[in-house]
CSV table of C-alpha atoms in Angstrom, one decimal:
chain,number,residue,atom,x,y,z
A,13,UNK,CA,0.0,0.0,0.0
A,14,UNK,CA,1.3,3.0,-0.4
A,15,UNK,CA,2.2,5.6,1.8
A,16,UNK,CA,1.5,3.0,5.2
A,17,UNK,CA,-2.1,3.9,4.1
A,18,UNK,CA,-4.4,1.2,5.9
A,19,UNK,CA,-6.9,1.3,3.4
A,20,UNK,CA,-7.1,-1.1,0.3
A,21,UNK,CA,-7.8,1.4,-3.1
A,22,UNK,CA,-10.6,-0.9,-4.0
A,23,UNK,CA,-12.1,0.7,-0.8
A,24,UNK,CA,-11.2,4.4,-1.2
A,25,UNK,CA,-12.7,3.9,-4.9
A,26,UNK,CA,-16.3,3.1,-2.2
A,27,UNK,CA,-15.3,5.3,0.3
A,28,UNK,CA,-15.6,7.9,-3.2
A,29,UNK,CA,-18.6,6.7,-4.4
A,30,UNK,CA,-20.8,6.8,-1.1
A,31,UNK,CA,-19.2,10.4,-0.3
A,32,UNK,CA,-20.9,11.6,-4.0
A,33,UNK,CA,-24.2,9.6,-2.8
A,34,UNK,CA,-24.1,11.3,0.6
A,35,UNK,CA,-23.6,14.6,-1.2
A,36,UNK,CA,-26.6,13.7,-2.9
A,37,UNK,CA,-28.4,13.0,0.1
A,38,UNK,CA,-27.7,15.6,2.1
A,39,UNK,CA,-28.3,18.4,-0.6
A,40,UNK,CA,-31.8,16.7,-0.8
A,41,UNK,CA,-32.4,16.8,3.0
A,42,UNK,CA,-31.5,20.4,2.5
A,43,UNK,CA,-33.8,21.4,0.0
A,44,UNK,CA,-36.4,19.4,2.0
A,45,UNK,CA,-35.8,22.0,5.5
A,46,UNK,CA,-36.7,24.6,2.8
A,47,UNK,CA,-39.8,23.5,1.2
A,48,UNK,CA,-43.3,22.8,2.4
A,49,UNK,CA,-43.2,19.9,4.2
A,50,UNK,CA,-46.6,18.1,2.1
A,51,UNK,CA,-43.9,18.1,-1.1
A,52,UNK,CA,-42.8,14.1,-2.0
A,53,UNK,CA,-39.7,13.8,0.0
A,54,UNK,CA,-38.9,11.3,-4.1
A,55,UNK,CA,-39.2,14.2,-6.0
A,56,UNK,CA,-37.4,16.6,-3.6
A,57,UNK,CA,-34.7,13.5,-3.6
A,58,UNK,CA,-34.8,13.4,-7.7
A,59,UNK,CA,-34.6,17.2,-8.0
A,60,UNK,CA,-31.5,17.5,-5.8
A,61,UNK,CA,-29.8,15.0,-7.6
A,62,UNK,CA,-30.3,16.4,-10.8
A,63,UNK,CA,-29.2,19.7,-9.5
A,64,UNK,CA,-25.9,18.1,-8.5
A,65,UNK,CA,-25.7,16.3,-12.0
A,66,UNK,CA,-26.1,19.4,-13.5
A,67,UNK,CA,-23.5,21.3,-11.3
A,68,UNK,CA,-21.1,18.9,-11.6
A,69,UNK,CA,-21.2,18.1,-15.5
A,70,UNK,CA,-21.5,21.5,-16.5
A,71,UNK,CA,-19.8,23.4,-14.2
A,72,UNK,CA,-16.9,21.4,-12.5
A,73,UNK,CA,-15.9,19.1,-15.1
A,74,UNK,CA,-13.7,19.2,-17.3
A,75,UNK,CA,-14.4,18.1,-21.2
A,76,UNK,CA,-16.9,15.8,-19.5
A,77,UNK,CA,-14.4,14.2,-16.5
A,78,UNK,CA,-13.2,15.1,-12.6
A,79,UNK,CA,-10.2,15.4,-10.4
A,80,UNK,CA,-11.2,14.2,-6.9
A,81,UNK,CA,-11.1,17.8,-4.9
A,82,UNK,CA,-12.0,21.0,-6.0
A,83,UNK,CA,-11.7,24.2,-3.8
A,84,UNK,CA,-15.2,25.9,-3.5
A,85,UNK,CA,-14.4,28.7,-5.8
A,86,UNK,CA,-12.8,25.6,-8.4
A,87,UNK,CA,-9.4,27.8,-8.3
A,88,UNK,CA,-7.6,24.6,-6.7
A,89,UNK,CA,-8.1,21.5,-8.1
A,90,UNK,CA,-6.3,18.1,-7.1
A,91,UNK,CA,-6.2,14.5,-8.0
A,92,UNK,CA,-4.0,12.3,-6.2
A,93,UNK,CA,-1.4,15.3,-6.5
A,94,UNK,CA,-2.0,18.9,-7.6
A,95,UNK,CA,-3.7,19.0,-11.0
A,96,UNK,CA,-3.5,21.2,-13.5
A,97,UNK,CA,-6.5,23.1,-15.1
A,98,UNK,CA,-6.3,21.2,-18.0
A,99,UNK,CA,-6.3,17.6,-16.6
A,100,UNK,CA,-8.7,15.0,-15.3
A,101,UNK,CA,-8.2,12.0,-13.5
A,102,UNK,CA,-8.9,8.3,-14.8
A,103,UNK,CA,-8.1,6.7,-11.3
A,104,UNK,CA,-11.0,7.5,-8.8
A,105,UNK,CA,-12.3,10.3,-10.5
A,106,UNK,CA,-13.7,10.7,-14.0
A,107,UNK,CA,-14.8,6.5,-13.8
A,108,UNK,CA,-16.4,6.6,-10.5
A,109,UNK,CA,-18.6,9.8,-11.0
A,110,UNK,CA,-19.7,7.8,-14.8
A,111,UNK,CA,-20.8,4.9,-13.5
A,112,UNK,CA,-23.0,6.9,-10.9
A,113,UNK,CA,-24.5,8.8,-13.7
A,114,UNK,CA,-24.8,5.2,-15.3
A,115,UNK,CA,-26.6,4.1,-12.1
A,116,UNK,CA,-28.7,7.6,-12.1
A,117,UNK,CA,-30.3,6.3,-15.7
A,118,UNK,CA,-31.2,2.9,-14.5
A,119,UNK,CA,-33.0,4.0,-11.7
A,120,UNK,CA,-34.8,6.9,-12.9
A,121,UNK,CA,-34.8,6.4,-16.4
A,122,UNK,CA,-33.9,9.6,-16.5
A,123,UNK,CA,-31.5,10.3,-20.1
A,124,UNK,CA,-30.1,13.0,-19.2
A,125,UNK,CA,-27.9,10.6,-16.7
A,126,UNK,CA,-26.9,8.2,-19.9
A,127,UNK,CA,-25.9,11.1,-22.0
A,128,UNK,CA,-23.9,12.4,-18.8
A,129,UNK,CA,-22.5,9.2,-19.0
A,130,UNK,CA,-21.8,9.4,-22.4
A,131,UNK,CA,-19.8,12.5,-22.1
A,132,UNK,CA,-17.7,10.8,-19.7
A,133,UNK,CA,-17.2,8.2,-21.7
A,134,UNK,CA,-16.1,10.5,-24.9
A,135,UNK,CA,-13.6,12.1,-22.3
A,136,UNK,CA,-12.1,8.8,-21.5
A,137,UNK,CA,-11.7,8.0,-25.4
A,138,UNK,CA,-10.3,11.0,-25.6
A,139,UNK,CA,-7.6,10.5,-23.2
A,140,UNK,CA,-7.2,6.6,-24.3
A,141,UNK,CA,-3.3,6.0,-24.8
A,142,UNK,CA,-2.6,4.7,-28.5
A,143,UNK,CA,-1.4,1.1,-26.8
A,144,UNK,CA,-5.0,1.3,-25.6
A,145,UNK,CA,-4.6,2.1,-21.9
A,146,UNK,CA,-4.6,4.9,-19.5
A,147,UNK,CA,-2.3,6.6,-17.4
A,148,UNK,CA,-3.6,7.7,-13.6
A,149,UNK,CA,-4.9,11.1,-15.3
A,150,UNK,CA,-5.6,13.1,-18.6
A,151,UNK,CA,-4.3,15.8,-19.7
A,152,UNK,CA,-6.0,17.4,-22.4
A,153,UNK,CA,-2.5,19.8,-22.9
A,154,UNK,CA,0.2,17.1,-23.8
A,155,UNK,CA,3.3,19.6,-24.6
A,156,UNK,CA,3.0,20.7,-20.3
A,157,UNK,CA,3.2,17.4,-19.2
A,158,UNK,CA,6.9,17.4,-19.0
A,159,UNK,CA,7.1,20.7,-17.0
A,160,UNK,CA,4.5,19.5,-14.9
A,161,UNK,CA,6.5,16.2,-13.9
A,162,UNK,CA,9.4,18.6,-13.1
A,163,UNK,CA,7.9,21.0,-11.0
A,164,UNK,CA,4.9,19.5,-9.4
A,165,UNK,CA,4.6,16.1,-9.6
A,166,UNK,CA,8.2,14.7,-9.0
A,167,UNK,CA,8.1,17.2,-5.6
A,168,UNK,CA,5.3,15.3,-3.8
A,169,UNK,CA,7.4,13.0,-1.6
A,170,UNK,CA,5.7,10.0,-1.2
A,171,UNK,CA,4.4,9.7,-4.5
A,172,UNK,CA,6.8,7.8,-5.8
A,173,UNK,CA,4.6,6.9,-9.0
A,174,UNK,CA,5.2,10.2,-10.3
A,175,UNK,CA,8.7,10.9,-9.6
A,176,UNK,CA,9.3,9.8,-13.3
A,177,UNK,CA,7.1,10.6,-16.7
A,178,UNK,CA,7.2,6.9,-18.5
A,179,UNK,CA,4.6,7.7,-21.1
A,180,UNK,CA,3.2,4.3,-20.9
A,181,UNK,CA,-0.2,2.9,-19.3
A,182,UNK,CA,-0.7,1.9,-15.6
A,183,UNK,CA,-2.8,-1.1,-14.1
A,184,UNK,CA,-2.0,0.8,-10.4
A,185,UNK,CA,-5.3,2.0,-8.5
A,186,UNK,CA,-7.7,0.6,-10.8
A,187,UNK,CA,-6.8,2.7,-13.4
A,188,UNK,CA,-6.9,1.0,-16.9
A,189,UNK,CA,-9.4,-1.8,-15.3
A,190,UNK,CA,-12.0,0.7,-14.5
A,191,UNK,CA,-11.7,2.9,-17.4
A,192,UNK,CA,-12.3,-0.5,-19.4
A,193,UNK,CA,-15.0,-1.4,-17.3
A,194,UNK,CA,-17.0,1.7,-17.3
A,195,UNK,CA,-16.5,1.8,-21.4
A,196,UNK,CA,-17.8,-1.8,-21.2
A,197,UNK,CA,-21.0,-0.3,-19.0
A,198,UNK,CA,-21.8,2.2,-21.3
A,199,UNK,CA,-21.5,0.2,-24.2
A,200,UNK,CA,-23.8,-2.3,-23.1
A,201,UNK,CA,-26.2,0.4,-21.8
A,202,UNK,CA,-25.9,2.5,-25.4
A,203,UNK,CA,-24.9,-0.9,-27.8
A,204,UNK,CA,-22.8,2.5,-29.9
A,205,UNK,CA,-20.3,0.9,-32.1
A,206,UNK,CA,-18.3,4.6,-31.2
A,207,UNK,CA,-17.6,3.2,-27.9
A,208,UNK,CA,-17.4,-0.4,-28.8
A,209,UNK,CA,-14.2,-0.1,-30.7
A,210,UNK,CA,-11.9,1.5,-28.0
A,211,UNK,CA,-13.6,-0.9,-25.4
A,212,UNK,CA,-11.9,-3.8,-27.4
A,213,UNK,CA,-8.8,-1.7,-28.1
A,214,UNK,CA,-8.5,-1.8,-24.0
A,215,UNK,CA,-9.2,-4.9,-23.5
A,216,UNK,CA,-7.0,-6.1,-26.3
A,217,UNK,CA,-4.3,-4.3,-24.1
A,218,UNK,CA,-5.2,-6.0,-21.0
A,219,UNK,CA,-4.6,-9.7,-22.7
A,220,UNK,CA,-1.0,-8.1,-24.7
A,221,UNK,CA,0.3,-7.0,-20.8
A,222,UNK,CA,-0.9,-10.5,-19.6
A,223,UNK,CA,2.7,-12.6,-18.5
A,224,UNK,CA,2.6,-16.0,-19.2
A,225,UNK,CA,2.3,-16.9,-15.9
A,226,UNK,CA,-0.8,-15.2,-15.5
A,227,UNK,CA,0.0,-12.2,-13.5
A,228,UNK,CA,0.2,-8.4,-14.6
A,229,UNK,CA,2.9,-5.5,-14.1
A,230,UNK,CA,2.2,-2.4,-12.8
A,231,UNK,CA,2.6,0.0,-15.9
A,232,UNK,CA,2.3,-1.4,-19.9
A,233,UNK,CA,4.3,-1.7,-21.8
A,234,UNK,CA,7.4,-2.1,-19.4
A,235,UNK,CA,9.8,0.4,-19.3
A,236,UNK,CA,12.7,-0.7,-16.9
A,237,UNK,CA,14.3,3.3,-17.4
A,238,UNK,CA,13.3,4.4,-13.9
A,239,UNK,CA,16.1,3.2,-11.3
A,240,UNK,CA,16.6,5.4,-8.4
A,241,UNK,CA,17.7,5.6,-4.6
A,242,UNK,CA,19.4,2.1,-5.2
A,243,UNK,CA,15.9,0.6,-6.2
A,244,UNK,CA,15.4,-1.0,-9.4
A,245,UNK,CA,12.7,0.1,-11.6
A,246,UNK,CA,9.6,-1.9,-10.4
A,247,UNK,CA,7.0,-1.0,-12.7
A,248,UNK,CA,7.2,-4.6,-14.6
A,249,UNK,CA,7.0,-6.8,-11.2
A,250,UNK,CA,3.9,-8.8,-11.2
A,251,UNK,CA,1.9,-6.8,-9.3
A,252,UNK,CA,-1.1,-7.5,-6.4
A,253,UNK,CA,-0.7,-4.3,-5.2
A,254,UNK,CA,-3.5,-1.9,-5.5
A,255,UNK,CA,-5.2,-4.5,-7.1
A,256,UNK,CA,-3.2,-4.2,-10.0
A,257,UNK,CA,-4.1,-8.2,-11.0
A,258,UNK,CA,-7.4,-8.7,-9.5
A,259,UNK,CA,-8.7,-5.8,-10.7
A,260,UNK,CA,-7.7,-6.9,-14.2
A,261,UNK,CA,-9.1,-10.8,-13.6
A,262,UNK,CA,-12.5,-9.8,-12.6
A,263,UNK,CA,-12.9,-7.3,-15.3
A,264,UNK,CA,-11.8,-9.9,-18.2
A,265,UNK,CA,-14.4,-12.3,-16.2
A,266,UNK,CA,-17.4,-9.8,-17.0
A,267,UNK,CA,-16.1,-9.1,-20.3
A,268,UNK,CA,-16.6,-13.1,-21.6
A,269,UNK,CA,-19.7,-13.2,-19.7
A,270,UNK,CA,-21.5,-9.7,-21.3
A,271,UNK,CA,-19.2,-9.8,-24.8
A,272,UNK,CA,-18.9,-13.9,-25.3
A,273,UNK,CA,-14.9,-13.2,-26.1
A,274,UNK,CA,-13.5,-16.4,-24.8
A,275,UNK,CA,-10.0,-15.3,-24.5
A,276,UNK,CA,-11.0,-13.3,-21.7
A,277,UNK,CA,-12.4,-16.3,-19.9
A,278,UNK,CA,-9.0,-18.0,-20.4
A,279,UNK,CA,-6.6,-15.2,-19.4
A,280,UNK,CA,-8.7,-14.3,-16.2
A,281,UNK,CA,-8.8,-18.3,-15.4
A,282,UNK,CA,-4.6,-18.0,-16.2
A,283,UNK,CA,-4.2,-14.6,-13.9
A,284,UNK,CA,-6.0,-16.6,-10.9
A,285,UNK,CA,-3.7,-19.8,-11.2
A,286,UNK,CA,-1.0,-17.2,-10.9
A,287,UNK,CA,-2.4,-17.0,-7.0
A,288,UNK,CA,-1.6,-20.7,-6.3
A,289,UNK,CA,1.9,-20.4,-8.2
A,290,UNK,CA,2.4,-17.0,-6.1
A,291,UNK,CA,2.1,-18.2,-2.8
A,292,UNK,CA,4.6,-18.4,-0.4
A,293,UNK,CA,6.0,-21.6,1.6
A,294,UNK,CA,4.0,-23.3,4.1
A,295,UNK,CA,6.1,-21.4,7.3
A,296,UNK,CA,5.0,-18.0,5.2
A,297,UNK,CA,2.0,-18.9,2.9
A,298,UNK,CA,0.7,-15.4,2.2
A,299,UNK,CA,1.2,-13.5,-1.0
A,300,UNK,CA,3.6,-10.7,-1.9
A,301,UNK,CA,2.2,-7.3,-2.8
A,302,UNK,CA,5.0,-7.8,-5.9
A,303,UNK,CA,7.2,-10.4,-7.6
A,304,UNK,CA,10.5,-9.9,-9.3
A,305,UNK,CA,11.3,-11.9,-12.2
A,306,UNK,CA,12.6,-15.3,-10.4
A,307,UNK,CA,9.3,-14.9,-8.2
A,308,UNK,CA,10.9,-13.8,-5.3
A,309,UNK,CA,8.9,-10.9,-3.2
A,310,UNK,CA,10.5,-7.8,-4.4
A,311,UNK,CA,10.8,-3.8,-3.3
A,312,UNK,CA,8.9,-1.9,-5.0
A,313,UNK,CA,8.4,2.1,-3.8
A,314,UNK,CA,11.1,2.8,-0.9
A,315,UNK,CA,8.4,2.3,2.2
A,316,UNK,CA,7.3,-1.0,0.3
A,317,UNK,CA,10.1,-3.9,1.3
A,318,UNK,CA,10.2,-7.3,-0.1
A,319,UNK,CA,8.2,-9.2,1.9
A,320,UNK,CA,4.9,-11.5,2.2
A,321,UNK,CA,2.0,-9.1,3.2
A,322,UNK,CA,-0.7,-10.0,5.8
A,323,UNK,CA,-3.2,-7.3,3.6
A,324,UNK,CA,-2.5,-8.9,0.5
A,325,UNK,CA,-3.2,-12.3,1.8
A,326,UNK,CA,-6.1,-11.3,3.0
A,327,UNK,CA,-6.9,-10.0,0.2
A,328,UNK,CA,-6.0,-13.1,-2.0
A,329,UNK,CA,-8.4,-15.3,0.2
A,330,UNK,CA,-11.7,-12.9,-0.8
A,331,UNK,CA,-10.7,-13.1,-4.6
A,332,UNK,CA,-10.0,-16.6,-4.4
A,333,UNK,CA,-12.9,-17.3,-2.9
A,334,UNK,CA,-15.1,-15.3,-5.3
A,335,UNK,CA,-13.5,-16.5,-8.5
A,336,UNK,CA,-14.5,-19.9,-6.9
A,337,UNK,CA,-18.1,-19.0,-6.8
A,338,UNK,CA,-17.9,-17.8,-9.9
A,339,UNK,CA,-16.0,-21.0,-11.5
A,340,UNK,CA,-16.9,-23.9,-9.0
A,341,UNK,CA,-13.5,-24.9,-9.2
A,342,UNK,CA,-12.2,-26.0,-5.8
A,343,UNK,CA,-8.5,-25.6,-6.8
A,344,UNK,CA,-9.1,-22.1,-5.6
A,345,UNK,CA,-10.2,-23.2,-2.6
A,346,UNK,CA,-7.0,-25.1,-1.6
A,347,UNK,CA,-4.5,-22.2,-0.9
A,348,UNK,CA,-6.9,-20.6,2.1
A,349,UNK,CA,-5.7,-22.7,5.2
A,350,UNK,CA,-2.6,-22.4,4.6
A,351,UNK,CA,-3.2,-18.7,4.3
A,352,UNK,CA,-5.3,-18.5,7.2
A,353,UNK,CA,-2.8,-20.2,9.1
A,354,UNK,CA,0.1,-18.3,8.6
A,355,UNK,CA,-2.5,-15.0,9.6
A,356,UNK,CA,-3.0,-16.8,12.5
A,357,UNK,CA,0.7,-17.4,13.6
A,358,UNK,CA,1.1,-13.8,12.4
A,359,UNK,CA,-0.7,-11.9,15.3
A,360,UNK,CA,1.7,-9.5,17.2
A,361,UNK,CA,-0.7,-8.6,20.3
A,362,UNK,CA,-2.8,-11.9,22.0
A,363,UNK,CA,-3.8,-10.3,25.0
A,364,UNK,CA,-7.3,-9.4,24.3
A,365,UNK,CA,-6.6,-6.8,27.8
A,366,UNK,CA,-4.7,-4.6,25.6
């Protein structure tokens, strides 16, 4: 995790969406103080969500996608690091706030919500990287990017992710999974051939970054140019962190089971055998947040040391459990005890007094 944070990303992506639903909420309890109190408490609900669709899309955002903070006067703006006026972010951001327009259609069948959606979805093509991923934002002002990495985003210590431009796509956070999977939503919602063409570009990518072994690298396609402070370049380790390879495995799932494209089937089967091959030795039978290339657990950003993680493993257990109840198969089964055990052994405080 990065940062010592304590909170998986797949989480903060939730902890995201349910702040935009409270948002929702509470500007609809407000409106509600102010009006007559006979008024349908659905309609004042409905009309204060609609309010804050409108704000947002055609105030705040920009070309049609978000940052995740704005200052009230929208003179500071911030992803993950400071943004510039000219960018949006793909991880956390500009997905999340689609697929809640996506979910404002189905419920109200409202199409204002889907063509929302749709604008989202234009900004995400717009931003699609020609190998048919994403980086963590997009920039709609390409020649800046450079100065930006140089005097912004290289200075946020911490961030090691952006110490160095690669140019290249990232699996980190989410970030090319979700982008794929809200293209995939809209498609299926919309059935537009405009948005079915990059949806396969993506996921084409996804199967191309695929190792052999099943698992994925952080960033595609690797770029091993980044060494620094004695640590190798670790964007091409396979990668659970941030969900790098889960995320990627359930997504290819519900892309054979909505688009019928068998190859996804096979690689997300392939990337979950990678968590029996990944795990460690009985005495230490967790998983790695990353592997090096002799599958050894590996460094990756300075505060990240090789070693087996107990949040990873814990981690592992849930998605091998749910790719069993998707699949039936019990060899997914058969890694958990071990797991569990090793948890078990793992505890540093057993007096329940303290």
């Amino acid at each position: 995790m990065k940062r010592g944070f304590p909170m998986p990303f797949r989480m903060k992506k939730m902890l995201t969406v349910m702040i935009l639903s409270f948002a929702v909420f509470a500007s609809a309890v407000s409106a509600a103080d102010r009006k007559a109190p006979t008024q349908d408490p659905k309609q004042q609900a409905l009309a204060a969500m609609r309010k804050a669709s409108d704000f947002m899309m055609n105030t705040v955002s920009t070309r049609g996608g978000f940052l995740w903070l704005y200052s009230a006067d929208l003179s500071e703006r911030w992803g993950e690091i400071p943004a510039r006026p000219s960018q949006i972010w793909v991880q956390g951001a500009t997905n999340d706030t689609g697929e809640i327009f996506l979910d404002a259609w189905r419920a109200t069948g409202d199409s204002t919500y889907l063509k929302y959606a749709c604008r989202v979805a234009d900004a995400m093509v717009a931003g699609q990287h020609p190998e048919g991923g994403w980086h963590y934002f997009i920039d709609f002002d390409m020649p800046g990017i450079q100065k930006y990495y140089g005097e912004i985003a290289s200075k946020c210590w911490g961030w090691e992710e952006y110490y160095h431009y690669y140019g290249n796509c990232t699996f980190d956070d989410d970030t090319t999974s979700s982008a794929a999977q809200f293209l995939l939503h809209v498609y299926l919602e919309t059935l537009d051939p405009s948005y079915r063409a990059p949806l396969l570009k993506a996921l084409d990518f996804i199967l191309r970054a695929q190792y052999p072994l099943g698992g994925w690298p952080q960033r595609y396609p690797l770029r091993y140019e980044f060494t620094h402070d004695g640590i190798p370049d670790y964007t091409h380790y396979y990668t659970f962190n941030d969900g790098v390879i889960p995320n990627c495995i359930f997504l290819l799932q519900e892309a054979w089971e909505t688009l019928g494209d068998e190859r996804c089937r096979e690689a997300a089967r392939r990337g979950m055998d990678f968590y029996l091959a990944a795990q460690g030795p009985e005495e230490q039978a967790g998983w790695s947040s990353q592997y090096d290339m002799n599958f050894q657990p590996a460094q990756a950003r300075s505060y990240e040391p090789a070693s087996y993680s107990t949040q990873v493993t814990a981690l592992c257990i849930r998605e091998l459990e749910t790719f069993y109840k998707i699949t039936g198969d019990r060899r997914y089964l058969r890694p958990i005890p071990l797991a569990i055990a090793w948890l078990e052994r793992s505890v540093i405080n057993t007096d329940p007094s303290k």
